[in-house]
PDB file of N, CA and C in Angstrom:
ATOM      1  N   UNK T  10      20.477  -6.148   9.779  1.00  0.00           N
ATOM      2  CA  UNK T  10      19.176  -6.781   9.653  1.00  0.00           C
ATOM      3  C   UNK T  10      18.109  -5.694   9.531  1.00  0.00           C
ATOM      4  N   UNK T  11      17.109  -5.672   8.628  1.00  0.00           N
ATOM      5  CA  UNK T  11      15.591  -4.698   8.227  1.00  0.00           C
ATOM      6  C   UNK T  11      15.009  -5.415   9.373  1.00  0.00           C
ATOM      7  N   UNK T  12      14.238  -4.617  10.026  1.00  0.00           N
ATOM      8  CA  UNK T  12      13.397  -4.775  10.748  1.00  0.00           C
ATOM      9  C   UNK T  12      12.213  -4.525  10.072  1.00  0.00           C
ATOM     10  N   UNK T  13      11.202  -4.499  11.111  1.00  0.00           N
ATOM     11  CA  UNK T  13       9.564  -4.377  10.722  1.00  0.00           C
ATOM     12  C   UNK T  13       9.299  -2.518  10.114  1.00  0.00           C
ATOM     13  N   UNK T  14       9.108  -2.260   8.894  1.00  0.00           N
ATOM     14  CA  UNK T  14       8.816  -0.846   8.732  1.00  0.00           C
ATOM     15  C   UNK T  14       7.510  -0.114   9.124  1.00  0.00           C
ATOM     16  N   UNK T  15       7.628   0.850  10.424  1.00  0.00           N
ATOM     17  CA  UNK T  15       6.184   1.366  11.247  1.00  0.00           C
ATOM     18  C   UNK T  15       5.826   1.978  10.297  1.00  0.00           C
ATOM     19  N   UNK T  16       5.645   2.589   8.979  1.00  0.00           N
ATOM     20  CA  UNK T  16       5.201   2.805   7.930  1.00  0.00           C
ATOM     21  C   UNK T  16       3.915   1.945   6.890  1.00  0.00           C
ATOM     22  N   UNK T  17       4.539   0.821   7.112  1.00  0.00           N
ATOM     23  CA  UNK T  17       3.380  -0.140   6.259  1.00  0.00           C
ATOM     24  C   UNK T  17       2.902  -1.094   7.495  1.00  0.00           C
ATOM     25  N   UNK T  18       3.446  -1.228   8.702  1.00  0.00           N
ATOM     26  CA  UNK T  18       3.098  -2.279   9.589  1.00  0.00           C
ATOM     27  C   UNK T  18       1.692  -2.184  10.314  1.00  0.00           C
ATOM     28  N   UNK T  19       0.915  -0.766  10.252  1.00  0.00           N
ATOM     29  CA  UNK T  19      -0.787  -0.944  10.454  1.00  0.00           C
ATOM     30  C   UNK T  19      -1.558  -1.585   9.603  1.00  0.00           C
ATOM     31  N   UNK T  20      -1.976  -2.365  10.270  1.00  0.00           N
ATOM     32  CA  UNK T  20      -2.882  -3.149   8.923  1.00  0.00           C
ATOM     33  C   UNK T  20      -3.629  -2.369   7.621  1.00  0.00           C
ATOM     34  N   UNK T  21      -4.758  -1.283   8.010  1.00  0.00           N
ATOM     35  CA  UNK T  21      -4.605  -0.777   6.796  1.00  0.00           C
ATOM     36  C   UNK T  21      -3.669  -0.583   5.411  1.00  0.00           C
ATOM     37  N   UNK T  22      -2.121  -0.249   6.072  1.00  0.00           N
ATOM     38  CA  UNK T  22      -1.580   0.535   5.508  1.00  0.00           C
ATOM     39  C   UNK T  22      -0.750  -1.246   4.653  1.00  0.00           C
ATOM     40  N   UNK T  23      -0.798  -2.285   5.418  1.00  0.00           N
ATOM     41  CA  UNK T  23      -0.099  -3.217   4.834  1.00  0.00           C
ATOM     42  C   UNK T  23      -1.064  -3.852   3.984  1.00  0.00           C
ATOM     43  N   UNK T  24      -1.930  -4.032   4.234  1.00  0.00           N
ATOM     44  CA  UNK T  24      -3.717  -4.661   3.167  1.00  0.00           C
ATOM     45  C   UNK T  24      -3.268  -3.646   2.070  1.00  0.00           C
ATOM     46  N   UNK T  25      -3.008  -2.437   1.925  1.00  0.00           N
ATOM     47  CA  UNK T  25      -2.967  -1.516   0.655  1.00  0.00           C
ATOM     48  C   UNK T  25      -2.052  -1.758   0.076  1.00  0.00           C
ATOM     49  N   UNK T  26      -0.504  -1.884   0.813  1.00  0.00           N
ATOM     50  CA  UNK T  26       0.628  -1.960  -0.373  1.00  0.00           C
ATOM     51  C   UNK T  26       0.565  -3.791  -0.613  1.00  0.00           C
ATOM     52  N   UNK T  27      -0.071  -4.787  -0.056  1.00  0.00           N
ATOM     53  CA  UNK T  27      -0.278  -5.927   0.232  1.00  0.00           C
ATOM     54  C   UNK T  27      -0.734  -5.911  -1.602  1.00  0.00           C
ATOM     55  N   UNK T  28      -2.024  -5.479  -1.478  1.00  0.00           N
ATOM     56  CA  UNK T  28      -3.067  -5.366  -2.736  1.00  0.00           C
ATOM     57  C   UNK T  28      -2.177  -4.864  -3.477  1.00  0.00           C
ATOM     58  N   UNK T  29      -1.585  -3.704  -3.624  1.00  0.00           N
ATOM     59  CA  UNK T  29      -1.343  -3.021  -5.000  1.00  0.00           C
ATOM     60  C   UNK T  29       0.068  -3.606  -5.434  1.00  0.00           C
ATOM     61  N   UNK T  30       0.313  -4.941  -4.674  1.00  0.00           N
ATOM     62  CA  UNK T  30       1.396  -5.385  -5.100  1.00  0.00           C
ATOM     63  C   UNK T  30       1.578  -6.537  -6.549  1.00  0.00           C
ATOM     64  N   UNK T  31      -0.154  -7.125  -6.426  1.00  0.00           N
ATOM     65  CA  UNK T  31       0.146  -7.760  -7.555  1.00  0.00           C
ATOM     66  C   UNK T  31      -0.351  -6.617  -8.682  1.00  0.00           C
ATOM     67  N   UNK T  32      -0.511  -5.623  -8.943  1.00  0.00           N
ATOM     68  CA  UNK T  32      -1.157  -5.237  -9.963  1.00  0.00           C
ATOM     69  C   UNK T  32       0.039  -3.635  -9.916  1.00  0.00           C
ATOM     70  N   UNK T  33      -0.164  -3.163 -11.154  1.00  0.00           N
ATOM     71  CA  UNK T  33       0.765  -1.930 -11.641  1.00  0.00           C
ATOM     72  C   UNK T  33       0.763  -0.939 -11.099  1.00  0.00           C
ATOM     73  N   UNK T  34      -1.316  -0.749 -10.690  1.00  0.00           N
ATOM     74  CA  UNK T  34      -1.999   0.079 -10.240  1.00  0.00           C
ATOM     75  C   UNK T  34      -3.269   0.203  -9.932  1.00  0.00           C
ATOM     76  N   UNK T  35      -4.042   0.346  -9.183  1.00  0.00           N
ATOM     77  CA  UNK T  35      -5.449   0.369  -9.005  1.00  0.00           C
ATOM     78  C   UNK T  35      -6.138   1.676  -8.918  1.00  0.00           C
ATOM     79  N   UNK T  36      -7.261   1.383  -9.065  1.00  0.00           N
ATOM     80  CA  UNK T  36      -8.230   2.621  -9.061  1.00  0.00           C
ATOM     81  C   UNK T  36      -8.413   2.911  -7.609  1.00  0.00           C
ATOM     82  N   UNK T  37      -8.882   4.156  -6.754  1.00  0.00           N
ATOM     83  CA  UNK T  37      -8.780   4.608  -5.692  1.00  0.00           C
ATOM     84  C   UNK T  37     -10.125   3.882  -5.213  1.00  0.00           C
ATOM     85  N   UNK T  38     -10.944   3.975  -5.953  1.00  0.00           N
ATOM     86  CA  UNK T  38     -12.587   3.633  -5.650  1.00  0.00           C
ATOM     87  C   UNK T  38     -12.533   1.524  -5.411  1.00  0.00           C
ATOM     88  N   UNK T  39     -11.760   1.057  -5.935  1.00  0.00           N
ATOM     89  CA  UNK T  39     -11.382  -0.393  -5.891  1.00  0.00           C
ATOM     90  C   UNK T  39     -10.512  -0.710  -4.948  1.00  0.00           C
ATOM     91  N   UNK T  40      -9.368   0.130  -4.731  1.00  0.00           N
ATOM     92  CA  UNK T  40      -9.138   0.016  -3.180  1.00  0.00           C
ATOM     93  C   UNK T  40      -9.835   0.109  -2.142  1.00  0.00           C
ATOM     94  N   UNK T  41     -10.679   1.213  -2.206  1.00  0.00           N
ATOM     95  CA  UNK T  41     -11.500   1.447  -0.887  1.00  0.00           C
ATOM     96  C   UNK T  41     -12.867   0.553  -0.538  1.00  0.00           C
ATOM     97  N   UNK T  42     -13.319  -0.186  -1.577  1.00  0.00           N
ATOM     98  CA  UNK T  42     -13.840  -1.592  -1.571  1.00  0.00           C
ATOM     99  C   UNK T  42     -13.318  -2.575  -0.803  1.00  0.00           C
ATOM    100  N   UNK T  43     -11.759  -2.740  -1.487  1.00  0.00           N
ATOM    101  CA  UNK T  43     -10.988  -4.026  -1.133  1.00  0.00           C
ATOM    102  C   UNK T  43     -10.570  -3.949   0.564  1.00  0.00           C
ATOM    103  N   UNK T  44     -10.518  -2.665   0.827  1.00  0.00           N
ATOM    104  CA  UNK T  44     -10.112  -2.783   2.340  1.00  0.00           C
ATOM    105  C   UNK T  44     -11.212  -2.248   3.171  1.00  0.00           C
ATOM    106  N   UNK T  45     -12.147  -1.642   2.634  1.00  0.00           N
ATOM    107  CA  UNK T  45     -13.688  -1.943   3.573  1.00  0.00           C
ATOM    108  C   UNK T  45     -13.386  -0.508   4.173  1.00  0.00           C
ATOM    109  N   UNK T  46     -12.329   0.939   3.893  1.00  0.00           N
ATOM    110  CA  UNK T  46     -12.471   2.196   4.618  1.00  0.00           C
ATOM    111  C   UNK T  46     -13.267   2.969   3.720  1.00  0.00           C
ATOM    112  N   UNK T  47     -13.470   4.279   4.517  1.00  0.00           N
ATOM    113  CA  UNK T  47     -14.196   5.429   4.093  1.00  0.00           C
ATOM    114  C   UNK T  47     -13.104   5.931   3.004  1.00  0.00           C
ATOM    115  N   UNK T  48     -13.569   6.884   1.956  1.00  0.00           N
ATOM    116  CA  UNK T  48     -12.864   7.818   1.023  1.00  0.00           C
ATOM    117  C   UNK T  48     -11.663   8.490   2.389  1.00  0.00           C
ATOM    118  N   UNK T  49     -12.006   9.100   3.174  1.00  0.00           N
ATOM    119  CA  UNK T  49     -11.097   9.751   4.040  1.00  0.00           C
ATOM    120  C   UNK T  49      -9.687   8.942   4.680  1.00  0.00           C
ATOM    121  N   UNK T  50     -10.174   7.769   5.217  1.00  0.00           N
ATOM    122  CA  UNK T  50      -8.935   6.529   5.462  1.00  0.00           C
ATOM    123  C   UNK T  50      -8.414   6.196   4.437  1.00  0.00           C
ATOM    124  N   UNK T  51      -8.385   5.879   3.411  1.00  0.00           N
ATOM    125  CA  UNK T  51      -8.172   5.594   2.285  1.00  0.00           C
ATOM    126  C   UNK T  51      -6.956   6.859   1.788  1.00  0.00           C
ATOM    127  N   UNK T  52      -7.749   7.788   1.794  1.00  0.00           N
ATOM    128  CA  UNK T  52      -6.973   9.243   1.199  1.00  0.00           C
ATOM    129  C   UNK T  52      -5.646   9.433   2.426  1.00  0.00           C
ATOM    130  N   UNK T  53      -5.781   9.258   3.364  1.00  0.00           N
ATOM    131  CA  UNK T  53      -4.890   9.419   4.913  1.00  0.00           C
ATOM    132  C   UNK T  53      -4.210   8.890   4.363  1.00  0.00           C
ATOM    133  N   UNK T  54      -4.431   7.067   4.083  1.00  0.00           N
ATOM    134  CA  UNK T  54      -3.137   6.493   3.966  1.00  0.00           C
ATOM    135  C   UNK T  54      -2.268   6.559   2.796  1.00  0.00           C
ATOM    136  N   UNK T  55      -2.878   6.868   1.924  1.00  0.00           N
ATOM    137  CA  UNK T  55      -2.627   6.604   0.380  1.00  0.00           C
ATOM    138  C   UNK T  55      -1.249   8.256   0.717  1.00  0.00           C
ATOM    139  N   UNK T  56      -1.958   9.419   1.135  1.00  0.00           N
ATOM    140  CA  UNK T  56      -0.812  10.129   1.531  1.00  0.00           C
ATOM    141  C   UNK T  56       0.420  10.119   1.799  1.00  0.00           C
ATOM    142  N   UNK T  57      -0.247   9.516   3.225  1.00  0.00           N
ATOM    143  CA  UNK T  57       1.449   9.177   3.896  1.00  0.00           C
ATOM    144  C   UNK T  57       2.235   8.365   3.284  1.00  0.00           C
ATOM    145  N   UNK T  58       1.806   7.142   2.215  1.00  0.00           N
ATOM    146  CA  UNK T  58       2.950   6.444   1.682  1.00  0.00           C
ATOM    147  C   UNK T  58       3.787   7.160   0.119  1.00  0.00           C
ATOM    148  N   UNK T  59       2.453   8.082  -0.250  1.00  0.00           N
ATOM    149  CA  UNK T  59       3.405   8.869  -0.982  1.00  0.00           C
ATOM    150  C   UNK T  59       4.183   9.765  -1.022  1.00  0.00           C
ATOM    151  N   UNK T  60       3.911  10.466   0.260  1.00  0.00           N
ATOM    152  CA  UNK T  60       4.885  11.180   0.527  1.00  0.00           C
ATOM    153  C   UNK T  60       5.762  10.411   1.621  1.00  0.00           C
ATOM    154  N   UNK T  61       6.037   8.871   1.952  1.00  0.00           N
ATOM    155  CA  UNK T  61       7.489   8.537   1.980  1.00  0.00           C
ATOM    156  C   UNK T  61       8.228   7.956   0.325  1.00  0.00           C
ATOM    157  N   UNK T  62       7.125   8.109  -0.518  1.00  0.00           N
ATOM    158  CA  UNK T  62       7.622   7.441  -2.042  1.00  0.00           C
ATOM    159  C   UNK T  62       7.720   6.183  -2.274  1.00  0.00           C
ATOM    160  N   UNK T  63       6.745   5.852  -0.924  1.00  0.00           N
ATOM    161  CA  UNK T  63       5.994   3.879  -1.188  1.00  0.00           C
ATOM    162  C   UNK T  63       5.461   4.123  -2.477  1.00  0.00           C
ATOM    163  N   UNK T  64       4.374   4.811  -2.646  1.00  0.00           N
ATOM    164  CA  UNK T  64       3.176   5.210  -3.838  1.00  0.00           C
ATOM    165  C   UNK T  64       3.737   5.561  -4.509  1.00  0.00           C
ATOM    166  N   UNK T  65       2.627   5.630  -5.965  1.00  0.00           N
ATOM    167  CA  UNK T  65       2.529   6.784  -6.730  1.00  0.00           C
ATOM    168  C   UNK T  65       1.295   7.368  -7.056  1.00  0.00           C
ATOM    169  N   UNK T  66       0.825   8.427  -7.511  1.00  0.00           N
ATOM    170  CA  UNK T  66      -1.060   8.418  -7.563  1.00  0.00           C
ATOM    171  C   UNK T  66      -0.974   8.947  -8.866  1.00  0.00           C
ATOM    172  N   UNK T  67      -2.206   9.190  -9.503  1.00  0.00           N
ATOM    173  CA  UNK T  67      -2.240  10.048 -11.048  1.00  0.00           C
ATOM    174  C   UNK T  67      -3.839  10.374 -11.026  1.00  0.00           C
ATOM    175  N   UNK T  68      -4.104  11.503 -11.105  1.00  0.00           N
ATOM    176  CA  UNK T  68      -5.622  11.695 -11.720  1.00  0.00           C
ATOM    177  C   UNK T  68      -5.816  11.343 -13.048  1.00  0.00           C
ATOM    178  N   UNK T  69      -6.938  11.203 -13.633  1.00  0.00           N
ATOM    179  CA  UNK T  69      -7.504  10.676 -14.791  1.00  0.00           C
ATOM    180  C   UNK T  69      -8.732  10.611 -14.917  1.00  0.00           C
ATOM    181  N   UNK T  70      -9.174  10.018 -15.838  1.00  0.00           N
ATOM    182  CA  UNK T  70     -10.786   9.983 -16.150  1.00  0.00           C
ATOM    183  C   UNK T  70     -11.072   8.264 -16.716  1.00  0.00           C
ATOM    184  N   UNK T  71     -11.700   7.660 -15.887  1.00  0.00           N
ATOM    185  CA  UNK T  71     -12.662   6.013 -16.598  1.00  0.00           C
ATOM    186  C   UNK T  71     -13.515   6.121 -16.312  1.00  0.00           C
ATOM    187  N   UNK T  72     -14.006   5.743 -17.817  1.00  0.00           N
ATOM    188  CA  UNK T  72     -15.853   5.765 -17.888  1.00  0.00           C
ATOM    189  C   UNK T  72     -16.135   7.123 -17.466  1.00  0.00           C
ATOM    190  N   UNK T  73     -16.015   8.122 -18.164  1.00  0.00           N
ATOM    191  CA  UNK T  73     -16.432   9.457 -17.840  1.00  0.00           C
ATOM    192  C   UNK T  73     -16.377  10.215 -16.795  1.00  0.00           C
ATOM    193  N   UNK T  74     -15.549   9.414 -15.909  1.00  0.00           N
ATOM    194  CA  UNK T  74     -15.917  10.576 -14.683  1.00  0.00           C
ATOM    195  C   UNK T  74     -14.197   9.887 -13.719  1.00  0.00           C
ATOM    196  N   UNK T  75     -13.782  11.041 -13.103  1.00  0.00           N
ATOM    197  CA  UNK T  75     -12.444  11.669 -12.668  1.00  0.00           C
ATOM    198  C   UNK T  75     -12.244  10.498 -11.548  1.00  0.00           C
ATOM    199  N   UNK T  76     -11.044   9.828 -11.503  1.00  0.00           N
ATOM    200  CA  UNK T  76     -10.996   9.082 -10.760  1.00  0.00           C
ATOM    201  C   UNK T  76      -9.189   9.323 -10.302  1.00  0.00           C
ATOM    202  N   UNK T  77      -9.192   8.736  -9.472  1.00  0.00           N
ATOM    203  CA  UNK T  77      -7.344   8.296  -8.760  1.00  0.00           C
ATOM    204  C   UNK T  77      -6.847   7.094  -9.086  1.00  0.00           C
ATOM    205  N   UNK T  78      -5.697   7.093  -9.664  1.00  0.00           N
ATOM    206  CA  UNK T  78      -4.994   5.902  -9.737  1.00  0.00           C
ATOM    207  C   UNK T  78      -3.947   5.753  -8.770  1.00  0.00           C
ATOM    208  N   UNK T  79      -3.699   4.612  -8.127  1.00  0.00           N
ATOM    209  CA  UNK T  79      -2.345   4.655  -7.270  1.00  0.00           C
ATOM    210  C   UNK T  79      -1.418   2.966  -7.025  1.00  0.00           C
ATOM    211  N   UNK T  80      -0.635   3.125  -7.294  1.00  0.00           N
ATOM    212  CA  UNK T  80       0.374   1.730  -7.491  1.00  0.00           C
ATOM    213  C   UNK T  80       1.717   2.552  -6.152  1.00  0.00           C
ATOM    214  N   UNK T  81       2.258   0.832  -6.387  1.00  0.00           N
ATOM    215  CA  UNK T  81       3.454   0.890  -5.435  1.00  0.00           C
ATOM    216  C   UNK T  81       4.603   1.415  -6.740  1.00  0.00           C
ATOM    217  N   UNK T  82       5.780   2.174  -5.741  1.00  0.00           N
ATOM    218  CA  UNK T  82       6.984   2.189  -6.541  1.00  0.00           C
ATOM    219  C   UNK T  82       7.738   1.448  -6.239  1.00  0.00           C
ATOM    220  N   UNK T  83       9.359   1.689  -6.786  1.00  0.00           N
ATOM    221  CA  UNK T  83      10.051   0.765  -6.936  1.00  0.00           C
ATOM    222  C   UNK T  83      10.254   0.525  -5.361  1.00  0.00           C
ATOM    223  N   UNK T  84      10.282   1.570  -4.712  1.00  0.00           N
ATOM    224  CA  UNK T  84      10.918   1.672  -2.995  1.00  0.00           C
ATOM    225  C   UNK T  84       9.906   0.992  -2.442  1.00  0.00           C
ATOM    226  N   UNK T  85       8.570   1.171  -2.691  1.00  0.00           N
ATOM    227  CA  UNK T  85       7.220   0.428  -2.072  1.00  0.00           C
ATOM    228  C   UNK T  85       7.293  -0.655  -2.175  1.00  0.00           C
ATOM    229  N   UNK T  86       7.813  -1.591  -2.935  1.00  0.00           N
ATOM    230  CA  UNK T  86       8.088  -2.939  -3.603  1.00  0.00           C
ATOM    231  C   UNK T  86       9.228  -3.166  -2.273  1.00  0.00           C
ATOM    232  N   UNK T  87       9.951  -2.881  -2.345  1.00  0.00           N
ATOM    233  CA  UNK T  87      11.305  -3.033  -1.658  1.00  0.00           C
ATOM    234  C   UNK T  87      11.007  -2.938  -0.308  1.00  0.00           C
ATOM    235  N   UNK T  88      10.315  -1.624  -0.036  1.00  0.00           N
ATOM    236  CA  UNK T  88       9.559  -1.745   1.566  1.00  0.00           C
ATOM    237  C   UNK T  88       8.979  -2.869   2.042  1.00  0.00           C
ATOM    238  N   UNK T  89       8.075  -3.066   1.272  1.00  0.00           N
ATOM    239  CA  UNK T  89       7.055  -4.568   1.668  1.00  0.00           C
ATOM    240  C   UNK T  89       8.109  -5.692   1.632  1.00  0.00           C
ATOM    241  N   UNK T  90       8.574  -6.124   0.331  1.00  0.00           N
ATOM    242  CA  UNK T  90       9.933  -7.498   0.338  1.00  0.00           C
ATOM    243  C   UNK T  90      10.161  -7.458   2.321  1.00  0.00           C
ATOM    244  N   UNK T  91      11.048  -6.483   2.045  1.00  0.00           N
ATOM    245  CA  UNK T  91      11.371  -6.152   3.096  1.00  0.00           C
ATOM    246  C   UNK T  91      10.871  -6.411   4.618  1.00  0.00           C
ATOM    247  N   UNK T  92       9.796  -5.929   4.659  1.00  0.00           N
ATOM    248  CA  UNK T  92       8.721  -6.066   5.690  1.00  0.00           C
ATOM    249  C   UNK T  92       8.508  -7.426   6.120  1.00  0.00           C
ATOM    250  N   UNK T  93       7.965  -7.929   4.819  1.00  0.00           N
ATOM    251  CA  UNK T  93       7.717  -9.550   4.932  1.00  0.00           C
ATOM    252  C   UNK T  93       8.970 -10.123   5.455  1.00  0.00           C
ATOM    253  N   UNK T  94      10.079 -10.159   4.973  1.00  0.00           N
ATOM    254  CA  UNK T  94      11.248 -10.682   5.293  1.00  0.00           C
ATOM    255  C   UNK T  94      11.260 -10.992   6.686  1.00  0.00           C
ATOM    256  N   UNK T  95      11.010  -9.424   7.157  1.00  0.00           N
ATOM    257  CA  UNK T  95      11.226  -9.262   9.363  1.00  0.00           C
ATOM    258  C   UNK T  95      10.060  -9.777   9.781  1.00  0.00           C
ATOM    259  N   UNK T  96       8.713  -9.961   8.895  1.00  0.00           N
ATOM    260  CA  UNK T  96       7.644 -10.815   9.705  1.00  0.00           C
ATOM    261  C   UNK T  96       7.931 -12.232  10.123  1.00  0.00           C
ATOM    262  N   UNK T  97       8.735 -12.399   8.593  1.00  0.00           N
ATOM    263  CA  UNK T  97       8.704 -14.115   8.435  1.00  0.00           C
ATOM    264  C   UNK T  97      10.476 -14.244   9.478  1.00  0.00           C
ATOM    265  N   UNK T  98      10.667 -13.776   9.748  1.00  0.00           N
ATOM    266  CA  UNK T  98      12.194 -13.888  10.863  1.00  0.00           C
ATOM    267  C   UNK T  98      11.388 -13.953  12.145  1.00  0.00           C
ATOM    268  N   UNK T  99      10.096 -12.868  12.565  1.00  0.00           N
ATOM    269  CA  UNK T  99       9.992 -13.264  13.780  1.00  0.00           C
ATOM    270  C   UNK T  99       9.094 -14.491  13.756  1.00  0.00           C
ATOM    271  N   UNK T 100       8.188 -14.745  12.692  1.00  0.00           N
ATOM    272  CA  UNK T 100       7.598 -16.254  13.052  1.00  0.00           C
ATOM    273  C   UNK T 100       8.682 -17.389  13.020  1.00  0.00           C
ATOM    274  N   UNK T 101       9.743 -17.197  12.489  1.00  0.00           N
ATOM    275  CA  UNK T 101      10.828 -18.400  12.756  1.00  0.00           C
ATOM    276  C   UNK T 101      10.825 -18.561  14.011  1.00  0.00           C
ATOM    277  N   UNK T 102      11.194 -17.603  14.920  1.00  0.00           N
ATOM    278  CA  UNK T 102      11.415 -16.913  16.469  1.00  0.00           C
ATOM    279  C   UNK T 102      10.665 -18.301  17.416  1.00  0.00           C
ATOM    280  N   UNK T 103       8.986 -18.061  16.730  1.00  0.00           N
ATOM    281  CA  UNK T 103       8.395 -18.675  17.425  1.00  0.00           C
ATOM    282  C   UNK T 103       8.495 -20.568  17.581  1.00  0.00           C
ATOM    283  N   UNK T 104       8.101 -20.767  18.771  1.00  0.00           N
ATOM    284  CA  UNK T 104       8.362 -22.430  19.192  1.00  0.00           C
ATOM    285  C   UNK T 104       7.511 -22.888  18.609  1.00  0.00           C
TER     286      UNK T 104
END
C-alpha cells in the first residue's frame, strides 16, 4: 500500500503540483498568484520537487522579459495519483 508522500503533503507544496496538474506547464509568476506566496516560497518549493523529479522548470522569455516555466513530470503525475489515492483511503477510514 502508497502511503501519504511527506514530499507533496504540505499544503503549499500539494496546491502547486494540485495546479500544475491540469495544465503542461505554468508560468512561475502565475503560480505565485495562484497560491498567494512570496517569489522566495515559491522558488523553495518549486526546488525541492525538482530535485526529487516531481518538476520540471525551463527559462525563457514572454512578452519580452525572462520568465520560469515549470510543469509536473511523469513521476510528479504519479506522485500526486498516488497521494490522492492514500488521502481518499484514509477518508474511507472515517465513520
Amino acid at each position: 500500500m502508497v502511503g501519504l508522500d511527506p514530499l507533496i503533503h504540505a499544503p503549499a507544496r500539494l496546491q502547486l503540483v494540485t495546479t500544475l496538474s491540469g495544465v503542461s506547464e505554468a508560468e512561475f509568476a502565475t503560480l505565485r498568484t495562484a497560491l498567494d506566496v512570496s517569489d522566495s516560497v515559491l522558488s523553495k518549493h518549486v526546488s525541492a520537487l525538482v530535485d526529487a523529479g516531481y518538476l520540471h522548470s525551463r527559462k525563457g522569455v514572454h512578452g519580452g522579459r525572462r520568465t520560469t516555466w515549470v510543469g509536473l513530470t511523469d513521476d510528479g503525475r504519479r506522485a500526486l495519483r498516488d497521494h490522492v489515492a492514500a488521502v481518499r483511503r484514509l477518508i474511507d477510514m472515517v465513520d
